[in-house]
PDB file of C-alpha atoms in Angstrom:
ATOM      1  CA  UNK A  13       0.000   0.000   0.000  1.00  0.00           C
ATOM      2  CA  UNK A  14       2.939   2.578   0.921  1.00  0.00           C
ATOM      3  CA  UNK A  15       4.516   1.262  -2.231  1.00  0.00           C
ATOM      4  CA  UNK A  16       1.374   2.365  -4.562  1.00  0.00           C
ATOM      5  CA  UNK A  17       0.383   5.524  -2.669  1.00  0.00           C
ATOM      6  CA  UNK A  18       4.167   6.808  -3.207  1.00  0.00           C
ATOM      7  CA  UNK A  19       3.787   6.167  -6.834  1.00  0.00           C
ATOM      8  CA  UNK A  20       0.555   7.847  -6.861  1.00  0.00           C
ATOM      9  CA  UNK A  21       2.581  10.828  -5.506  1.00  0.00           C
ATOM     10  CA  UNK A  22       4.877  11.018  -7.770  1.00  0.00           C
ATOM     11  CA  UNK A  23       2.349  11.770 -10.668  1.00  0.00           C
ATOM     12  CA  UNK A  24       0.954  14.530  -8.784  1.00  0.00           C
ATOM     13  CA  UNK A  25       3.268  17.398  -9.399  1.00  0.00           C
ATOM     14  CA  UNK A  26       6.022  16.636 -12.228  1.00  0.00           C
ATOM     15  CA  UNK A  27       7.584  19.893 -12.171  1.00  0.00           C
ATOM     16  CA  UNK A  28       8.537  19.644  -8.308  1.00  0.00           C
ATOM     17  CA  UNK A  29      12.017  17.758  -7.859  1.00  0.00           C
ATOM     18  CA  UNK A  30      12.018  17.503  -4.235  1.00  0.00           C
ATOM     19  CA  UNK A  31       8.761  15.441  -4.155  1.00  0.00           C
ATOM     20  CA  UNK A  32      10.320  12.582  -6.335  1.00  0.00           C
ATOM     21  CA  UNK A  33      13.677  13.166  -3.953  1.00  0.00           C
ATOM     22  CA  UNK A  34      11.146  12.877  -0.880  1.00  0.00           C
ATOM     23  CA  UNK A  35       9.264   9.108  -2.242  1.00  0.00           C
ATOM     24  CA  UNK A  36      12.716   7.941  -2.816  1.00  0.00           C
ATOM     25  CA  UNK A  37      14.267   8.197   0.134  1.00  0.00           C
ATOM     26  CA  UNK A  38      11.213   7.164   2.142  1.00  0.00           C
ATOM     27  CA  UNK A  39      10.987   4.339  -0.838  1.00  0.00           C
ATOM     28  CA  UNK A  40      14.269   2.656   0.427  1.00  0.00           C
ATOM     29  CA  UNK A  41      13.063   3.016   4.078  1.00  0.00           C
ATOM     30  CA  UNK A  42      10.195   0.696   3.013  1.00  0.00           C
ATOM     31  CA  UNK A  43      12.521  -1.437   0.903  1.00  0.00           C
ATOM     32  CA  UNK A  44      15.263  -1.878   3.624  1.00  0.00           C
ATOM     33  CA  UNK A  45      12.608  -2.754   6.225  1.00  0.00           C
ATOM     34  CA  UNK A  46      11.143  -5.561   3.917  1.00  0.00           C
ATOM     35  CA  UNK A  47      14.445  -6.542   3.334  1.00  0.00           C
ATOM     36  CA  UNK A  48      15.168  -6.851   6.898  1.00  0.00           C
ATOM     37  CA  UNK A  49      12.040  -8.751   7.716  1.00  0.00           C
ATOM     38  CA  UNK A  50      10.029  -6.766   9.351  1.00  0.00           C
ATOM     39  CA  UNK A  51       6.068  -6.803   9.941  1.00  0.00           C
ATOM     40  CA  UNK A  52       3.824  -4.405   8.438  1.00  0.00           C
ATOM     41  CA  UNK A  53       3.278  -2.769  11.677  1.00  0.00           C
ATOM     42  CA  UNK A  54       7.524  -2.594  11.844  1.00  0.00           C
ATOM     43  CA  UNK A  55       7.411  -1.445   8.233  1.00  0.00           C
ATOM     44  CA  UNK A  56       4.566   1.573   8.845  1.00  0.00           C
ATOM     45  CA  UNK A  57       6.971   2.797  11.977  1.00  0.00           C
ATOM     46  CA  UNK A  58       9.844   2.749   9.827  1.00  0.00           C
ATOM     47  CA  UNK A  59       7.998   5.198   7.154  1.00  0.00           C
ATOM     48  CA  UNK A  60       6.706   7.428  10.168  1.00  0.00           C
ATOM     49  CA  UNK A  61      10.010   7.590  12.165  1.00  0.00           C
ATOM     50  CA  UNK A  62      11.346   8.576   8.571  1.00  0.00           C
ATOM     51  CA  UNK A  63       8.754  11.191   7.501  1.00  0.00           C
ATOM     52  CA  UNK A  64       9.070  12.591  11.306  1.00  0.00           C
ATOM     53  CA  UNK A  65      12.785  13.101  10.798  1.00  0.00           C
ATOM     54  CA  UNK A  66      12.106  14.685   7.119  1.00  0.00           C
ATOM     55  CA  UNK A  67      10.033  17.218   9.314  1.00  0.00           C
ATOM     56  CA  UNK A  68      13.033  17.956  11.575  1.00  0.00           C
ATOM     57  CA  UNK A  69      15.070  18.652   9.132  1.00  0.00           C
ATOM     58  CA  UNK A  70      12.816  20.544   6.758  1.00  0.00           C
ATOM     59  CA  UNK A  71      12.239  22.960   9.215  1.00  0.00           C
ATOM     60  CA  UNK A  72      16.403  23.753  10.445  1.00  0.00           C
ATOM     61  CA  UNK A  73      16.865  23.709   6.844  1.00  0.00           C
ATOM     62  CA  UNK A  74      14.288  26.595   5.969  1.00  0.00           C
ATOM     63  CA  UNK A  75      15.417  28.697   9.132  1.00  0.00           C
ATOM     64  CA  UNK A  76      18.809  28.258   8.000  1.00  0.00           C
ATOM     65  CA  UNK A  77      17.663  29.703   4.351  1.00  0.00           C
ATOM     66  CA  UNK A  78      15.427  32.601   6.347  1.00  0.00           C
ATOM     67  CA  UNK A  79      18.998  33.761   8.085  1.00  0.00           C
ATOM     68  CA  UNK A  80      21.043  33.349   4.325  1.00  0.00           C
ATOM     69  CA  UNK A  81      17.946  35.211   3.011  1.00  0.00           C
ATOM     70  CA  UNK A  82      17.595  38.341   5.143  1.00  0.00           C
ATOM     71  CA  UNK A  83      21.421  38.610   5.014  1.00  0.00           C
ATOM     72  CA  UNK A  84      21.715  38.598   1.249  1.00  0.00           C
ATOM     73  CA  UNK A  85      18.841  41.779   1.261  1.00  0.00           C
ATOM     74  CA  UNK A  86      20.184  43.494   4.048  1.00  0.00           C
ATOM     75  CA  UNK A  87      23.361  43.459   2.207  1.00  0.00           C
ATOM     76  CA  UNK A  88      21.913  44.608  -1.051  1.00  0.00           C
ATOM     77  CA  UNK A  89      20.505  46.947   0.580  1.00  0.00           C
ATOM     78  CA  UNK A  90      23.531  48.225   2.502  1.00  0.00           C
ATOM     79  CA  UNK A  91      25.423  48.637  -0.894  1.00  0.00           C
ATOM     80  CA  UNK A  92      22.613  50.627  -2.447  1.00  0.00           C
ATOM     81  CA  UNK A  93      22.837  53.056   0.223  1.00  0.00           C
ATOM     82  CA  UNK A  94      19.938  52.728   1.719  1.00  0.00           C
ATOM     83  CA  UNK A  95      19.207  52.166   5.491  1.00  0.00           C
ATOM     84  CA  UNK A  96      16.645  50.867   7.753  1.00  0.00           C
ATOM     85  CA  UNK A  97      13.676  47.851   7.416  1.00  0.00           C
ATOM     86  CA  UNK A  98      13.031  45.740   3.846  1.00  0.00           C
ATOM     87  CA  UNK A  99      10.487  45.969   0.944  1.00  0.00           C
ATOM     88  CA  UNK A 100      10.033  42.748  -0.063  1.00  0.00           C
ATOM     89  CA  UNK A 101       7.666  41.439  -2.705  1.00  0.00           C
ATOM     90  CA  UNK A 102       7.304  37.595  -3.205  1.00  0.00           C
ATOM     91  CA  UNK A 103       4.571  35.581  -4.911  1.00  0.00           C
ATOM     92  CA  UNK A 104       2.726  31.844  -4.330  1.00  0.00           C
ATOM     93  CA  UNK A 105       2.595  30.418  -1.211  1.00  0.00           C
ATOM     94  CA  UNK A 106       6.122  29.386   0.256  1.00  0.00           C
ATOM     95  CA  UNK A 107       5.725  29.141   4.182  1.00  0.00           C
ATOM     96  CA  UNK A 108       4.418  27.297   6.750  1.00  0.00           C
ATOM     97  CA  UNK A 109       1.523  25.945   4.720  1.00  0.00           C
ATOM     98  CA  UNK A 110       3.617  24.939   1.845  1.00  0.00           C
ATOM     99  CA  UNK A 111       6.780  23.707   4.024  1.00  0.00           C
ATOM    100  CA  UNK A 112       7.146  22.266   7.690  1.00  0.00           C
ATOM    101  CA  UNK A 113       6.371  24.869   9.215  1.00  0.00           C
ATOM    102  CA  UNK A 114       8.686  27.941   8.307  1.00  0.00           C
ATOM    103  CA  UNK A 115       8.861  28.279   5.184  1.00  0.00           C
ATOM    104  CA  UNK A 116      11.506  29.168   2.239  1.00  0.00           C
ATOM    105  CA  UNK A 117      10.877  32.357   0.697  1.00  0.00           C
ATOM    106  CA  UNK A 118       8.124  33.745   3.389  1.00  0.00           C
ATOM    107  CA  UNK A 119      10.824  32.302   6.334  1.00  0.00           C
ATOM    108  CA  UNK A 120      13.191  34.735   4.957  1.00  0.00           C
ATOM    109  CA  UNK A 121      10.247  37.362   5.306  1.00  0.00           C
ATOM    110  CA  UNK A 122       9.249  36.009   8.882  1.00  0.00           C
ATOM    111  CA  UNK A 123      13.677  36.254   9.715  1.00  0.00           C
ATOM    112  CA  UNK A 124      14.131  40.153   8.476  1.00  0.00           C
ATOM    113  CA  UNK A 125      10.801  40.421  10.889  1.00  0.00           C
ATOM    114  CA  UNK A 126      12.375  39.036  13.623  1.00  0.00           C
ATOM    115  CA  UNK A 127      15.455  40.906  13.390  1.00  0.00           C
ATOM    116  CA  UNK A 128      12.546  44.244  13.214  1.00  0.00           C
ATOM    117  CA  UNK A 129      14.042  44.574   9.586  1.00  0.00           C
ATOM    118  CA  UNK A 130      10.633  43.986   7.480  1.00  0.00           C
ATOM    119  CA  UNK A 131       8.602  47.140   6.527  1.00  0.00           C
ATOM    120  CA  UNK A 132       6.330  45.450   4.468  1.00  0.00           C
ATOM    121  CA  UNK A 133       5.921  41.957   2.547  1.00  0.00           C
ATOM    122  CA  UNK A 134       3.911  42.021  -0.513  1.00  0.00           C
ATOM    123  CA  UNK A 135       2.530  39.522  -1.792  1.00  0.00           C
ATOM    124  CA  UNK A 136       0.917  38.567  -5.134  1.00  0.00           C
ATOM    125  CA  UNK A 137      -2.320  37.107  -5.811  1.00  0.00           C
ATOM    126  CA  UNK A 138      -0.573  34.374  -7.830  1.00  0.00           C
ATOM    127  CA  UNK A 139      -3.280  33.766 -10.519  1.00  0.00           C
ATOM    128  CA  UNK A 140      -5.579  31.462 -11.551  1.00  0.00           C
ATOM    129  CA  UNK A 141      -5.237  29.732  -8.551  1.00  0.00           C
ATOM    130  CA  UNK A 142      -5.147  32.563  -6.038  1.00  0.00           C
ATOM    131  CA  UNK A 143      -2.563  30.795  -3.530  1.00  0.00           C
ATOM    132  CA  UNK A 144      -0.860  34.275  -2.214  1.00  0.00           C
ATOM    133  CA  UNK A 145      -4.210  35.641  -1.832  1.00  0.00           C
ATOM    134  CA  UNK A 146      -5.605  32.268   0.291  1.00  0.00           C
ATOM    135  CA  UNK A 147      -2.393  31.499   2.241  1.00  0.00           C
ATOM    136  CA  UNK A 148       0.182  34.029   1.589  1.00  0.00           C
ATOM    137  CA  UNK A 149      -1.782  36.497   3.252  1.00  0.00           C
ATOM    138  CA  UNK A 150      -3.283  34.381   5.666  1.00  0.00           C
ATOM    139  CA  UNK A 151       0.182  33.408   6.954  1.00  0.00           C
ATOM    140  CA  UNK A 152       1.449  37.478   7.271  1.00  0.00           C
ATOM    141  CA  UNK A 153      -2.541  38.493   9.338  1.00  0.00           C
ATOM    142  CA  UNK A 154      -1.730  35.239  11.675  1.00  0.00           C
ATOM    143  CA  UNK A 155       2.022  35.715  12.467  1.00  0.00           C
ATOM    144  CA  UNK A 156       1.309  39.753  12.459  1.00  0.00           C
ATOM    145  CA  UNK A 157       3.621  40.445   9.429  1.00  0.00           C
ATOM    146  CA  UNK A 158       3.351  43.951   7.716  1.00  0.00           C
ATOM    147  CA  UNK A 159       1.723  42.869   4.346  1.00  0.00           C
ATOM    148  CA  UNK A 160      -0.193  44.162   1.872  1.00  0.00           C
ATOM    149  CA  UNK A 161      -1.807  41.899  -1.026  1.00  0.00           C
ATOM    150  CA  UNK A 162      -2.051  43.374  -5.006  1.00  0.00           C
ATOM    151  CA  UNK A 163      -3.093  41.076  -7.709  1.00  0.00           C
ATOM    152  CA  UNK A 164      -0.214  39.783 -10.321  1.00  0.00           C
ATOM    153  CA  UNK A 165      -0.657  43.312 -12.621  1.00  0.00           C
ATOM    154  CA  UNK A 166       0.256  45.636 -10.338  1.00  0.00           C
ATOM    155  CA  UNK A 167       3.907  44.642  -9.542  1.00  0.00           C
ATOM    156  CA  UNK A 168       5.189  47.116 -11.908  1.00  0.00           C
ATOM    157  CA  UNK A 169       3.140  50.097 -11.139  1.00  0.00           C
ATOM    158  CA  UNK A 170       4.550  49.030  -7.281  1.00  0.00           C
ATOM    159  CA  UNK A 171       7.763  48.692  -8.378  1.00  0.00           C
ATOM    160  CA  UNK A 172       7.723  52.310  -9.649  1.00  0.00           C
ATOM    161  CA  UNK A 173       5.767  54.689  -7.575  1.00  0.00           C
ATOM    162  CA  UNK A 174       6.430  52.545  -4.478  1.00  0.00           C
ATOM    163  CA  UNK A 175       9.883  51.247  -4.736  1.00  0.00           C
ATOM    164  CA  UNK A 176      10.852  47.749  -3.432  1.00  0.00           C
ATOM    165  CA  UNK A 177      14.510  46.497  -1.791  1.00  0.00           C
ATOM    166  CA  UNK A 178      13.848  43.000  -3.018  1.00  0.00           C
ATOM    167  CA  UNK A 179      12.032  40.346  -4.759  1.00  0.00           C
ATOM    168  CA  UNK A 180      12.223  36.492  -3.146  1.00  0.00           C
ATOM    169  CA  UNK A 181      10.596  33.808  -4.443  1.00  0.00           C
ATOM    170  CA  UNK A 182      10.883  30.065  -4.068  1.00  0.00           C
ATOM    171  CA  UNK A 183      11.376  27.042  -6.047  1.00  0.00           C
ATOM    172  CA  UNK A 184       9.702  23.493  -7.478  1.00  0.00           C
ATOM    173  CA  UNK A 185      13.426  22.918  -9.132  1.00  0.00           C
ATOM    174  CA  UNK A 186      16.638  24.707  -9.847  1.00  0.00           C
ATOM    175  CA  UNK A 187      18.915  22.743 -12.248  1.00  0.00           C
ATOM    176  CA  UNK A 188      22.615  23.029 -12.969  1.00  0.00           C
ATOM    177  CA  UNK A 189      23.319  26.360 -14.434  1.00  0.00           C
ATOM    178  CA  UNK A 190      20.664  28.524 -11.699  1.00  0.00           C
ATOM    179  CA  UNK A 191      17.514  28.431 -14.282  1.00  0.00           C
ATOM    180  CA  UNK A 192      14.578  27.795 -12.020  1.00  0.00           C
ATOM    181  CA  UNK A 193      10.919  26.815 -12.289  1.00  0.00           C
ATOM    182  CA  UNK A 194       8.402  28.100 -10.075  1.00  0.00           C
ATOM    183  CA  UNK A 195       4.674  29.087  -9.766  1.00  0.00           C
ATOM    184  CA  UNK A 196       3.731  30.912 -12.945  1.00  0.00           C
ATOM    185  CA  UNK A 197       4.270  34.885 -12.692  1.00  0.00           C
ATOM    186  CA  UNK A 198       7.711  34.394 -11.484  1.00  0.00           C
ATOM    187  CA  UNK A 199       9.426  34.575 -14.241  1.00  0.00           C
ATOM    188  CA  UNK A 200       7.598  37.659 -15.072  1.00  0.00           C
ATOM    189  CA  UNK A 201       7.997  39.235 -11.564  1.00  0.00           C
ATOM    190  CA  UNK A 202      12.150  38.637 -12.689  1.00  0.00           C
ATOM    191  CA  UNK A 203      12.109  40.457 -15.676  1.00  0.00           C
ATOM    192  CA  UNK A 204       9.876  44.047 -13.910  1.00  0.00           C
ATOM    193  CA  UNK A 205      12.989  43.550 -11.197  1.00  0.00           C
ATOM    194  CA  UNK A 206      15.805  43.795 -13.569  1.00  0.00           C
ATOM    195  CA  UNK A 207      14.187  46.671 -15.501  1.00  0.00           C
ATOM    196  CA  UNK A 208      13.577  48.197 -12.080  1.00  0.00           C
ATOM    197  CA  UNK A 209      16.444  47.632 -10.084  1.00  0.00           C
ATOM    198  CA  UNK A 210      14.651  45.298  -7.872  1.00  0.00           C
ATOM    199  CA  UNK A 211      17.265  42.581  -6.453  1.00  0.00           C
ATOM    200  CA  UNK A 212      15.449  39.125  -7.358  1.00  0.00           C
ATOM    201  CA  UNK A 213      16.345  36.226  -5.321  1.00  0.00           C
ATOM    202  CA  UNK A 214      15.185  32.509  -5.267  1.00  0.00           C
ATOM    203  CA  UNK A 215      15.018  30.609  -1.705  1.00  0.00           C
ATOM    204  CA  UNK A 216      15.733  26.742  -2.598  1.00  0.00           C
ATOM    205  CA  UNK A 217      16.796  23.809   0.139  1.00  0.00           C
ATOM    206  CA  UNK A 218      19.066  21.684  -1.178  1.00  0.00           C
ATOM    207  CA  UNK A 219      16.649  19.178  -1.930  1.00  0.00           C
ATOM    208  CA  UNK A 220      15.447  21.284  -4.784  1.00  0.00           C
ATOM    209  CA  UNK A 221      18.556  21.322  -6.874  1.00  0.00           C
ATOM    210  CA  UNK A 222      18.764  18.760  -9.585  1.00  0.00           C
ATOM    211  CA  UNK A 223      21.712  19.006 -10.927  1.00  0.00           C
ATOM    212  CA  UNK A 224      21.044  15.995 -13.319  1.00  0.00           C
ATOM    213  CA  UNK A 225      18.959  18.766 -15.405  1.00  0.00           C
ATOM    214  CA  UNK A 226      21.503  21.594 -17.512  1.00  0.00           C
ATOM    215  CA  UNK A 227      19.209  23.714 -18.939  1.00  0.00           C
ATOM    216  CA  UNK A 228      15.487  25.095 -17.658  1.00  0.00           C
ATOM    217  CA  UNK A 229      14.506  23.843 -21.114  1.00  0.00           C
ATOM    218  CA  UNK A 230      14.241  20.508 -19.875  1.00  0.00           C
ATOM    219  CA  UNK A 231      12.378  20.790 -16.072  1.00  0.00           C
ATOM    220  CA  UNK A 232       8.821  18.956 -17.181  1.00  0.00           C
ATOM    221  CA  UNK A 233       5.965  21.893 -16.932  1.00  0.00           C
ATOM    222  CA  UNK A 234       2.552  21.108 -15.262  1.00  0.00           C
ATOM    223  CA  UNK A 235      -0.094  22.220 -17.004  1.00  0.00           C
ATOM    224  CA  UNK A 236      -3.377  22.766 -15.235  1.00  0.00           C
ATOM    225  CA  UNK A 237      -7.451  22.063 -16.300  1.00  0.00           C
ATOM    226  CA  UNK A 238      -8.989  24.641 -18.087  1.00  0.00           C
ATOM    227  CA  UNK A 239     -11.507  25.020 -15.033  1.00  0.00           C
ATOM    228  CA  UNK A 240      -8.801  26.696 -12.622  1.00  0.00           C
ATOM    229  CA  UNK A 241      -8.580  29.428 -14.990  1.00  0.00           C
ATOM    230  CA  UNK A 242     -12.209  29.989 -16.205  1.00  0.00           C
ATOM    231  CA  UNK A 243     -14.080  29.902 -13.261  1.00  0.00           C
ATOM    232  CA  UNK A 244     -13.898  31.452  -9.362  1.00  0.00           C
ATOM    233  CA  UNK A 245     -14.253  28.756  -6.975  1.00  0.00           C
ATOM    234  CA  UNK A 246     -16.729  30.408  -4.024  1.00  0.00           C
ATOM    235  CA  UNK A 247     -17.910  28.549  -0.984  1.00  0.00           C
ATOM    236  CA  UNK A 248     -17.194  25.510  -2.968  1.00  0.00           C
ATOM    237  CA  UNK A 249     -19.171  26.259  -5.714  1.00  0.00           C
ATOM    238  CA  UNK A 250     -17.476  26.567  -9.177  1.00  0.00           C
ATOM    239  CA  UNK A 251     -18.677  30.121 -10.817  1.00  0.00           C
ATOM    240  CA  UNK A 252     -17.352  30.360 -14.698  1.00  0.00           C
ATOM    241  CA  UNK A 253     -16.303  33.529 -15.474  1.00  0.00           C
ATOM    242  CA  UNK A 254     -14.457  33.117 -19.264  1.00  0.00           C
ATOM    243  CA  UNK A 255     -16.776  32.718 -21.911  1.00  0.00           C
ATOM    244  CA  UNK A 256     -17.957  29.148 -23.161  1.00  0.00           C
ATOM    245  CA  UNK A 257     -15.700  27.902 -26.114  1.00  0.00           C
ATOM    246  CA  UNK A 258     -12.882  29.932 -25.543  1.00  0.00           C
ATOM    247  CA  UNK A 259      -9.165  27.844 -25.672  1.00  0.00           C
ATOM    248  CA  UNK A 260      -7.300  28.012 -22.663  1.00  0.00           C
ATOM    249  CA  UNK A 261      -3.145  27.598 -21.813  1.00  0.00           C
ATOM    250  CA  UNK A 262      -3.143  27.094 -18.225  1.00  0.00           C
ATOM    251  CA  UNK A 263       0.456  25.855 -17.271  1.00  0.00           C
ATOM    252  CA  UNK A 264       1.150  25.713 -12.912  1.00  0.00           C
ATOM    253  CA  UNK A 265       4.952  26.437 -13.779  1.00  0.00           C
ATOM    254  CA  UNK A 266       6.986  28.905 -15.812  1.00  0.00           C
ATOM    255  CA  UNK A 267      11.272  28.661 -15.730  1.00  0.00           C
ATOM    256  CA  UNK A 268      12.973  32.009 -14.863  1.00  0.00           C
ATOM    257  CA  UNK A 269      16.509  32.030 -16.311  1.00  0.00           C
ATOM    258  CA  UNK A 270      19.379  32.290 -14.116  1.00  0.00           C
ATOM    259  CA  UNK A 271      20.665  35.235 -15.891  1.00  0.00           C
ATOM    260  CA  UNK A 272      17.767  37.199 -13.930  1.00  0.00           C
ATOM    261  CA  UNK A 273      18.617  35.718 -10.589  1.00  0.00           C
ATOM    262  CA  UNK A 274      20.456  37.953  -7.986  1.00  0.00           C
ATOM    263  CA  UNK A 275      21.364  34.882  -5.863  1.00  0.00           C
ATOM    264  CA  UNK A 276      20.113  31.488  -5.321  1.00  0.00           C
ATOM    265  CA  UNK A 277      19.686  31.166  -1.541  1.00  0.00           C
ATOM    266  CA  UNK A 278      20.054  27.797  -0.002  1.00  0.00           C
ATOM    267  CA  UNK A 279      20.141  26.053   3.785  1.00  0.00           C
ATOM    268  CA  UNK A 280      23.971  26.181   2.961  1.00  0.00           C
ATOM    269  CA  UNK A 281      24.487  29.544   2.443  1.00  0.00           C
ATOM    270  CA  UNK A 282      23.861  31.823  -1.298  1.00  0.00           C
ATOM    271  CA  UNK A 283      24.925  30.058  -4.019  1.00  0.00           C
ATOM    272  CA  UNK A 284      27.950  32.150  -6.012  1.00  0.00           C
ATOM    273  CA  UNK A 285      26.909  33.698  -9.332  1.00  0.00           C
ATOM    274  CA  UNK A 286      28.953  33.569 -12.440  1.00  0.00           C
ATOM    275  CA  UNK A 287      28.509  36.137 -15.309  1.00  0.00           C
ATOM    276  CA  UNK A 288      25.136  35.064 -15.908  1.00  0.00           C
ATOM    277  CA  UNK A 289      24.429  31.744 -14.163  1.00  0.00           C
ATOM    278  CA  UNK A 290      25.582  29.743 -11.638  1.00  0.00           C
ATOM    279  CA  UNK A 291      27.677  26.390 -10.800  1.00  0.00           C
ATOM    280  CA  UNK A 292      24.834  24.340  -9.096  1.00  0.00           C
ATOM    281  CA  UNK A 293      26.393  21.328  -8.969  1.00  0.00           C
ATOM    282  CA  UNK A 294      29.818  22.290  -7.993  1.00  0.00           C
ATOM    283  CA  UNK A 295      27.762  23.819  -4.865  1.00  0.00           C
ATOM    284  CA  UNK A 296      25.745  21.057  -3.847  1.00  0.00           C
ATOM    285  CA  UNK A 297      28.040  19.174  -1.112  1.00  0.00           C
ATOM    286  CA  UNK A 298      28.735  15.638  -2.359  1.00  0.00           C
ATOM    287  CA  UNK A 299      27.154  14.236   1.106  1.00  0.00           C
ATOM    288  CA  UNK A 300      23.784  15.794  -0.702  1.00  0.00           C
ATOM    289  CA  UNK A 301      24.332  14.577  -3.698  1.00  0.00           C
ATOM    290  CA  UNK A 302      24.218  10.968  -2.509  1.00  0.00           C
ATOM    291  CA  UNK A 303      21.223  11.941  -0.072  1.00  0.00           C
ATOM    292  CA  UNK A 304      19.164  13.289  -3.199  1.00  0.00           C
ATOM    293  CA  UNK A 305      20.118  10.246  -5.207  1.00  0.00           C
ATOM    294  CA  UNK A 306      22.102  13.155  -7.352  1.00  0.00           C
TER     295      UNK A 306
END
């Protein structure tokens, strides 16, 4: 049964490398304890002990990327001259309700608020499936975060009447040379920061790097039913708003190139930047590497 439902999960979110990481590792739990002999009660504690652990660690790991995080836009910050608490716009859904309970992205947002170094987080809507407006902004109201919420159109006109100190964003994959895939937008919240100014970073645990991937070309792209993007979903009840008959591209991922990455921040520190990518896999410790099945 753990065998099958792990499989299941698997075809559930192609674009997400740390997911297939995840059933792997947990895969040669169950494997080692049938191998061992064990009952299927012995076999079930196994997988829990295992997934308890993953929790552990998830969590040190996303603090640790919250302290790289805030330190990489203080810094930024610092060398543009300016002083004082953070601007920082991020999009989807990347804390405690997407992670262990910290987060990647929104930890680094909950770490520069700790440190009384957050003016204000704001977060996108993150069309057509509205997760910054459902739990992005539910996270900042229940931890007491400064945030405001705009939909995905108005990051520009923030960007220049407003002025931000930072973009952050997470990550489903990042593959060897920095090009990274993430909920669709980001790769068009990258390219208003460059022409703005706006420092974009990525927040990534190492179990998101796939090194075995050179170009963003090749990361697989969900694409989504037509449904999420024609109709509001109120109450639980599906209202269409597009009209009947109309086609519909509705793909969950888009890949931002690395070229419009400020720095790939990781539970191991920022990842160096070359000209105009980066050297993923000469950063990933080979003690990872063998962990990821990399």
């Amino acid at each position: 049964w753990l065998r099958e439902r792990m499989s299941l999960l698997k075809t559930s979110r192609p674009t997400a490398v740390n997911l297939f990481n995840t059933m792997d590792a947990l895969g040669k739990v169950v494997e080692d304890a049938v191998a061992s002999g064990r009952n299927d009660q012995q076999i079930y504690h196994a997988y829990a002990d295992a997934a308890e652990q993953m929790l552990e660690e998830d969590v040190k790991a996303n603090k640790a990327i919250g302290d790289a995080g805030a330190d990489a836009i203080l810094a930024a910050m610092k060398a543009a001259g300016r002083d004082g608490a953070a601007r920082v716009m991020t999009i989807c859904n990347t804390g405690a309700l997407a992670t262990a309970g910290w987060g990647t992205a929104l930890g680094v947002l909950r770490t520069l608020h700790a440190r009384g170094k957050l003016e204000r987080a704001y977060c996108l809507e993150t069309r057509p499936y509205n997760q910054g407006a459902r739990l992005t902004a539910f996270e900042l109201v229940e931890d007491g975060l400064p945030g405001t919420l705009i939909c995905d159109s108005m990051a520009a006109a923030l960007m220049q009447r407003c002025g931000l100190d930072a973009c952050i964003v997470g990550a489903d994959r990042v593959v060897a040379n920095g090009d990274s895939a993430n909920k669709i937008g980001t790769y068009s919240l990258a390219v208003l920061s460059r022409h703005h100014g706006v420092p974009f970073y990525v927040a990534a645990p190492l179990t998101t790097l796939d090194v075995n991937l050179k170009h963003g070309s090749e990361i697989p792209i969900e694409e989504r039913p037509d449904e999420e993007l024609c109709s509001l979903k109120v109450e639980g009840v599906s209202h269409r708003v597009a009209a009947p008959g109309i086609g519909v591209w509705n793909p969950a991922f888009d890949v931002t190139p690395a070229s419009l990455i400020s720095g790939i921040v990781t539970d191991c520190g920022l990842i160096p930047k070359r000209s105009q990518d980066f050297d993923v896999a000469a950063f990933v410790p080979e003690k990872k590497r063998k962990v990821n099945g990399q």
